[in-house]
Short mmCIF file of N, CA and C in Angstrom, two decimals:
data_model
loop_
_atom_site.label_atom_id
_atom_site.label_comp_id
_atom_site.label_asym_id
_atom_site.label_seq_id
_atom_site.Cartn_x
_atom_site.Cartn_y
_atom_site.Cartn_z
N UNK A 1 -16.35 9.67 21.27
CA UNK A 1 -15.14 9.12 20.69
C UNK A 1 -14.67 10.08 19.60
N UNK A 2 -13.17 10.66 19.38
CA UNK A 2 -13.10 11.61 18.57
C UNK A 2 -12.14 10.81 17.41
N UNK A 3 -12.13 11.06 16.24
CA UNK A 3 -11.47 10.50 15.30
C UNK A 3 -11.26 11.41 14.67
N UNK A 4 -9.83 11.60 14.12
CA UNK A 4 -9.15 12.71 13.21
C UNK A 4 -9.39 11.86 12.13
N UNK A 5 -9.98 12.74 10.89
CA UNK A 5 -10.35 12.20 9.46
C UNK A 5 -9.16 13.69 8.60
N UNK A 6 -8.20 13.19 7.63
CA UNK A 6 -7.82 13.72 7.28
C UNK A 6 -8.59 14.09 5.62
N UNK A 7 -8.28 15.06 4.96
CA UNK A 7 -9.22 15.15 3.63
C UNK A 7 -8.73 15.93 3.00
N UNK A 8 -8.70 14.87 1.57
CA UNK A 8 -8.11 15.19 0.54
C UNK A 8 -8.27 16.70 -0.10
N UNK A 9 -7.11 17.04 -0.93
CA UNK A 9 -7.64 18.57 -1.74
C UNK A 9 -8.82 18.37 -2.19
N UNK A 10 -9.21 17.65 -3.22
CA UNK A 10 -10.42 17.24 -4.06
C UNK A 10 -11.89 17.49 -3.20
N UNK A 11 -11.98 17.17 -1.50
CA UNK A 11 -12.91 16.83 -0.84
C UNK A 11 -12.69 17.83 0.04
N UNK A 12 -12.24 18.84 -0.06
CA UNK A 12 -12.28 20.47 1.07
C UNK A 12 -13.27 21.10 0.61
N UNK A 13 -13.69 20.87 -0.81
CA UNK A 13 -15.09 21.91 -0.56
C UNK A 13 -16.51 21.79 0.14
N UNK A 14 -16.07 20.22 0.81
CA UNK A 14 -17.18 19.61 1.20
C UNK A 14 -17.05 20.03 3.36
N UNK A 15 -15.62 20.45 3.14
CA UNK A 15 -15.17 20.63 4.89
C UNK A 15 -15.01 22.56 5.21
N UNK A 16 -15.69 22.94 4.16
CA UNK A 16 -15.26 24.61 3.99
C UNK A 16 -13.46 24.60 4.04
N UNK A 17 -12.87 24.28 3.31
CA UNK A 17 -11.19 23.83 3.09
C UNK A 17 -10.75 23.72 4.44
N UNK A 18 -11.50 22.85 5.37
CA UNK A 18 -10.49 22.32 6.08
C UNK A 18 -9.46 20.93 5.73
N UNK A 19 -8.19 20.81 6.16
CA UNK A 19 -7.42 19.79 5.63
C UNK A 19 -7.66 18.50 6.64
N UNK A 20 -8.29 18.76 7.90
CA UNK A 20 -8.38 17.43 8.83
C UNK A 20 -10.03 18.06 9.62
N UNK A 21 -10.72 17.06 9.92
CA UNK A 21 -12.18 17.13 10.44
C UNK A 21 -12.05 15.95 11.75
N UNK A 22 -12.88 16.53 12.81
CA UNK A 22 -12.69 15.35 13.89
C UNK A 22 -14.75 14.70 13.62
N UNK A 23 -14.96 13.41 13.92
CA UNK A 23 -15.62 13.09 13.58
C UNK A 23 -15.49 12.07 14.70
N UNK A 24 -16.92 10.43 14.55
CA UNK A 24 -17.03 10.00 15.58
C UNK A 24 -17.68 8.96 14.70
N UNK A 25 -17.30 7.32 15.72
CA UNK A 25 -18.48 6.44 14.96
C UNK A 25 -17.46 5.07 15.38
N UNK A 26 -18.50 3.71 15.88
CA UNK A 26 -17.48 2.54 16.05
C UNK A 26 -16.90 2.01 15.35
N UNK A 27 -17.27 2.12 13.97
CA UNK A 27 -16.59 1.50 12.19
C UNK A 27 -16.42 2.87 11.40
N UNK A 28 -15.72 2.69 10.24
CA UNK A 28 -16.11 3.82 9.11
C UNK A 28 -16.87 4.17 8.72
N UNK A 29 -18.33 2.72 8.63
CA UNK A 29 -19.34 3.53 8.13
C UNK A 29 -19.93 4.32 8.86
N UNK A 30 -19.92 4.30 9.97
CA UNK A 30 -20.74 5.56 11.46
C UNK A 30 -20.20 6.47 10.96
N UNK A 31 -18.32 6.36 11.19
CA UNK A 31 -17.97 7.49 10.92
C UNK A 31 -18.46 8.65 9.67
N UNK A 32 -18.34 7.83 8.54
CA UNK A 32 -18.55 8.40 7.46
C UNK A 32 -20.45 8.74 7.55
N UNK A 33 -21.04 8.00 7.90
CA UNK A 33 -22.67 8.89 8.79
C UNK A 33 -21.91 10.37 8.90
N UNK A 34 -21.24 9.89 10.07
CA UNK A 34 -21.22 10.80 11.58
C UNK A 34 -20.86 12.24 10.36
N UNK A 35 -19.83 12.23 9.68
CA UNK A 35 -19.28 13.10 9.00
C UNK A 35 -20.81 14.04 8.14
N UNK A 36 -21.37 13.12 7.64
CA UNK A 36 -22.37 13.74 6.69
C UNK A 36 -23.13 14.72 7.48
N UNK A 37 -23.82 14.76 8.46
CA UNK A 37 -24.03 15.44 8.95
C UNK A 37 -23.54 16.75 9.30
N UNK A 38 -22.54 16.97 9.22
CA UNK A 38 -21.64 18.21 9.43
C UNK A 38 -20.96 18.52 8.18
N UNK A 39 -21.06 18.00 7.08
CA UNK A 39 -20.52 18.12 6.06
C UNK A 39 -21.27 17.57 4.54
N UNK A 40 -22.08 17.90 4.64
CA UNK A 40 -23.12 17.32 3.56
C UNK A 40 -22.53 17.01 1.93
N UNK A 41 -22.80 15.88 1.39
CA UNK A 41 -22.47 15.56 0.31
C UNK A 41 -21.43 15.00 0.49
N UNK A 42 -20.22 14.43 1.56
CA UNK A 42 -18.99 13.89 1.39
C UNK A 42 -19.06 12.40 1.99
N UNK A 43 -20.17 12.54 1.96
CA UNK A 43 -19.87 10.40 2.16
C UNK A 43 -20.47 9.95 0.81
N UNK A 44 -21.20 10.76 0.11
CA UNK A 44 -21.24 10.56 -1.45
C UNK A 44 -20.34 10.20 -2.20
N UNK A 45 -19.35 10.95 -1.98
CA UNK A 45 -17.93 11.12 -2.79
C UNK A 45 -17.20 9.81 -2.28
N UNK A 46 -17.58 9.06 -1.15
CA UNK A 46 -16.87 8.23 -0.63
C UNK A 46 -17.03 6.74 -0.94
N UNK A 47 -18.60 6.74 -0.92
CA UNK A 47 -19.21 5.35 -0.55
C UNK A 47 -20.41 5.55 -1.99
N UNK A 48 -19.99 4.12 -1.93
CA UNK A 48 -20.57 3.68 -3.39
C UNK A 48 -22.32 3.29 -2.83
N UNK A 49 -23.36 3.72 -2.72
CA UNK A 49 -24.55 3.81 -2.48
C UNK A 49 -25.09 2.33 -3.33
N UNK A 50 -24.58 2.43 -4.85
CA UNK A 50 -25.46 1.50 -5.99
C UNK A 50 -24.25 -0.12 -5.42
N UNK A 51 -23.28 0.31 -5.16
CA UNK A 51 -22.42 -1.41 -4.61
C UNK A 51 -22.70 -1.89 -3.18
N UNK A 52 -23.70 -1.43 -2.93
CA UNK A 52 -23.90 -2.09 -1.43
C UNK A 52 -23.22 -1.29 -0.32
N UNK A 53 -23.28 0.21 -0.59
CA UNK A 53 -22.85 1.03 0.59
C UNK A 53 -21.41 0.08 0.47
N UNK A 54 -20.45 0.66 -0.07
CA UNK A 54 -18.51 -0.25 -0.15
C UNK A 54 -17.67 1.09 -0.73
N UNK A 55 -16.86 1.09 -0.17
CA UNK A 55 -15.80 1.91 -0.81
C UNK A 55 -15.95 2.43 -2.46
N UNK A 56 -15.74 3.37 -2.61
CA UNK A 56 -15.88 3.68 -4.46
C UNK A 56 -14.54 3.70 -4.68
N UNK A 57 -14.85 2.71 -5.57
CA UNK A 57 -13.16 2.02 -6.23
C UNK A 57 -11.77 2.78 -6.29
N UNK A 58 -12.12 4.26 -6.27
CA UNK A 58 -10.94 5.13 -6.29
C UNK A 58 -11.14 5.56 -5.54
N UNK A 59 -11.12 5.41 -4.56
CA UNK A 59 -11.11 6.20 -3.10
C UNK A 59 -10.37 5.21 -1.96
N UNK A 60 -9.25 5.53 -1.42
CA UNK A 60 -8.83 4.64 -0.64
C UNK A 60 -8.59 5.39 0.88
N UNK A 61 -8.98 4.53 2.03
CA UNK A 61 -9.67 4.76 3.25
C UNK A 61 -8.39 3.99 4.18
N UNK A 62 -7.56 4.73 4.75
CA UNK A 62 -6.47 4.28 5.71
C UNK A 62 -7.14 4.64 7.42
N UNK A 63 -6.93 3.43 7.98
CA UNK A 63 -7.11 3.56 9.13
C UNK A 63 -5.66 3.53 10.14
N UNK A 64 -5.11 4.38 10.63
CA UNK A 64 -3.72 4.91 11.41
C UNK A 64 -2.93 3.92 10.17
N UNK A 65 -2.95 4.37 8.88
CA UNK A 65 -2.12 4.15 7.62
C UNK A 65 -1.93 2.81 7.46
N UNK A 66 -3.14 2.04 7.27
CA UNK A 66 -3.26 1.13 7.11
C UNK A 66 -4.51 0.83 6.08
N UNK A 67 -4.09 0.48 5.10
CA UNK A 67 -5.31 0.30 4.32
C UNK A 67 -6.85 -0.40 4.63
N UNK A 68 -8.01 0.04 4.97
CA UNK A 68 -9.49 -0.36 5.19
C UNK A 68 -9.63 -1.67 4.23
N UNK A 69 -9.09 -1.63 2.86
CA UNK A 69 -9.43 -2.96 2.31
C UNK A 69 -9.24 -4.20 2.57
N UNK A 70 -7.84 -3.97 3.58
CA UNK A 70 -7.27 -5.26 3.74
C UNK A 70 -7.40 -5.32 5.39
N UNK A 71 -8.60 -4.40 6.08
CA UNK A 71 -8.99 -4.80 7.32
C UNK A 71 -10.16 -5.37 7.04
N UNK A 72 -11.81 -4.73 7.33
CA UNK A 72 -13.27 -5.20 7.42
C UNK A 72 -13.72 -3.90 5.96
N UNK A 73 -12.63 -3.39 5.48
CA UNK A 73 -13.60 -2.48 4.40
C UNK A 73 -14.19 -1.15 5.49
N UNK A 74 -15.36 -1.43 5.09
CA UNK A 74 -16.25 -0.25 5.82
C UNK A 74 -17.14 -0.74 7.22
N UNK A 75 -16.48 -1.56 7.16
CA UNK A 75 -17.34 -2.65 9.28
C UNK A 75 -15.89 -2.44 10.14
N UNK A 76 -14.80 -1.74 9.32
CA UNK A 76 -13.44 -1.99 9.78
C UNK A 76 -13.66 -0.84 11.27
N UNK A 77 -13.67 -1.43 12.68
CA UNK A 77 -13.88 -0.91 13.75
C UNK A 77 -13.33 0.51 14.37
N UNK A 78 -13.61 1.24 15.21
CA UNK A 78 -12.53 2.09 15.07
C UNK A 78 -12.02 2.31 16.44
N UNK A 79 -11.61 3.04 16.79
CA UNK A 79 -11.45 3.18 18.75
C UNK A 79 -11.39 4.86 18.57
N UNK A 80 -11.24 5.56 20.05
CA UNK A 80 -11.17 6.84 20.41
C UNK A 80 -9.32 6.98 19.92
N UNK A 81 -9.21 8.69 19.27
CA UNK A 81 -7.92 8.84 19.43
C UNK A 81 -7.30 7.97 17.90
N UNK A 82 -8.36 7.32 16.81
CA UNK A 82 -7.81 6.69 15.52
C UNK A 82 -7.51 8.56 14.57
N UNK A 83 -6.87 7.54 13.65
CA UNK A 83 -6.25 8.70 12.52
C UNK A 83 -6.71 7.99 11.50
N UNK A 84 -8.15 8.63 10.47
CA UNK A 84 -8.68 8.21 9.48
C UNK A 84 -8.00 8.71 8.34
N UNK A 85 -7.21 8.48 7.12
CA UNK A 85 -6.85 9.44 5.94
C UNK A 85 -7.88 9.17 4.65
N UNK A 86 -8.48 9.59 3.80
CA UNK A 86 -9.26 10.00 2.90
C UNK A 86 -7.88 10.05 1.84
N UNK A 87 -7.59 9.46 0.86
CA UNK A 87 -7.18 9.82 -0.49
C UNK A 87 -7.70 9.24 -1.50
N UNK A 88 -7.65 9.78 -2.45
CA UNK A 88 -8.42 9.70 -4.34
C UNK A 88 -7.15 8.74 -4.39
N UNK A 89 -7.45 7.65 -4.84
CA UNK A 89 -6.29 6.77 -5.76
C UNK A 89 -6.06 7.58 -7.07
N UNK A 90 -4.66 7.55 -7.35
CA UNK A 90 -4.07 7.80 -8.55
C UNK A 90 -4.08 7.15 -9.74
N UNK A 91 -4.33 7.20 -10.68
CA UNK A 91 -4.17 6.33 -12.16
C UNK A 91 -3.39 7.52 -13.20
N UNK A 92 -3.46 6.66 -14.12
CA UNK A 92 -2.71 7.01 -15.44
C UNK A 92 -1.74 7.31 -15.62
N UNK A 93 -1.35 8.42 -16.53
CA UNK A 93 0.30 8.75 -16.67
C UNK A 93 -0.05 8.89 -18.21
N UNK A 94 1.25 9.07 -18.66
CA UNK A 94 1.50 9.34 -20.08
C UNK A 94 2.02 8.02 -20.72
N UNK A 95 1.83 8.34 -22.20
CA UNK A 95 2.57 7.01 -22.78
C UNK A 95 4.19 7.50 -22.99
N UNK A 96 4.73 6.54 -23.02
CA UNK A 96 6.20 7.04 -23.28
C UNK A 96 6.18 7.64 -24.69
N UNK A 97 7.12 8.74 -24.56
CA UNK A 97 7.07 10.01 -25.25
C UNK A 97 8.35 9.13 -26.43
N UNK A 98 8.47 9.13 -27.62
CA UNK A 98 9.73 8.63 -28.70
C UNK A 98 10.61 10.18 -28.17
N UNK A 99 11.86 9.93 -28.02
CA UNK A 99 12.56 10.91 -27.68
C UNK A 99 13.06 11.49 -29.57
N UNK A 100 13.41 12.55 -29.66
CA UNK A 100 13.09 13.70 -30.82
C UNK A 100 14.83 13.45 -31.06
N UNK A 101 14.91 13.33 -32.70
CA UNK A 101 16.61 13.05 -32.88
C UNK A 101 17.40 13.97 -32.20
N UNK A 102 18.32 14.07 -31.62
CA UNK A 102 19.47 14.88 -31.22
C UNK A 102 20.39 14.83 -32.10
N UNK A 103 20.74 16.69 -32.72
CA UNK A 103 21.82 16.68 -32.96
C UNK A 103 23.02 16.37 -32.93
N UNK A 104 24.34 15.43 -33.29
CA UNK A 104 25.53 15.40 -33.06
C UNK A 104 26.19 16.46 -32.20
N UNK A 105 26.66 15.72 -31.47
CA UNK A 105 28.09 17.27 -30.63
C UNK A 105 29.55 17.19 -31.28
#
């Protein structure tokens, strides 16, 4: 069964910078197995080991662009021919900046 796993900038040093990896497995978690093996250290980065093998909170797991959280998580099934995406959730930002007096025109 082949599954396109796409992967983030952050997680190419783990694919020798590839941007997409084909991989194999009936859920995510096989998959994400299946991956380690050919790519050592990147189901680390993925899966929270100390929460019961579960998603690590900033890491969000689309199955054909559909979010994993709001399917089975990591039991979420997969078929031949799926499109896995890998992205780092985003946080923060700046505080709003006081804008600096402007001169009169």
């Amino acid at each position: 069964m082949a599954i396109e796993v796409r992967i983030p900038t952050i997680l190419r040093t783990y694919t020798d910078g590839a941007k997409a990896v084909e991989g194999s497995g009936d859920t995510i978690a096989a998959l994400l197995t299946d991956l380690e093996t050919r790519h050592t250290g990147i189901r680390e980065r993925i899966v929270d080991a100390e929460n019961g093998d579960q998603l690590r909170r900033f890491v969000n797991v689309y199955l054909n662009d559909e979010d994993v959280r709001f399917l089975d998580g990591i039991s979420t099934k997969l078929s031949d021919g799926d499109s896995v995406t890998i992205l780092p959730a985003v946080a923060g930002g700046a505080r709003e900046m006081p804008m600096p007096d402007m001169p009169a025109l």
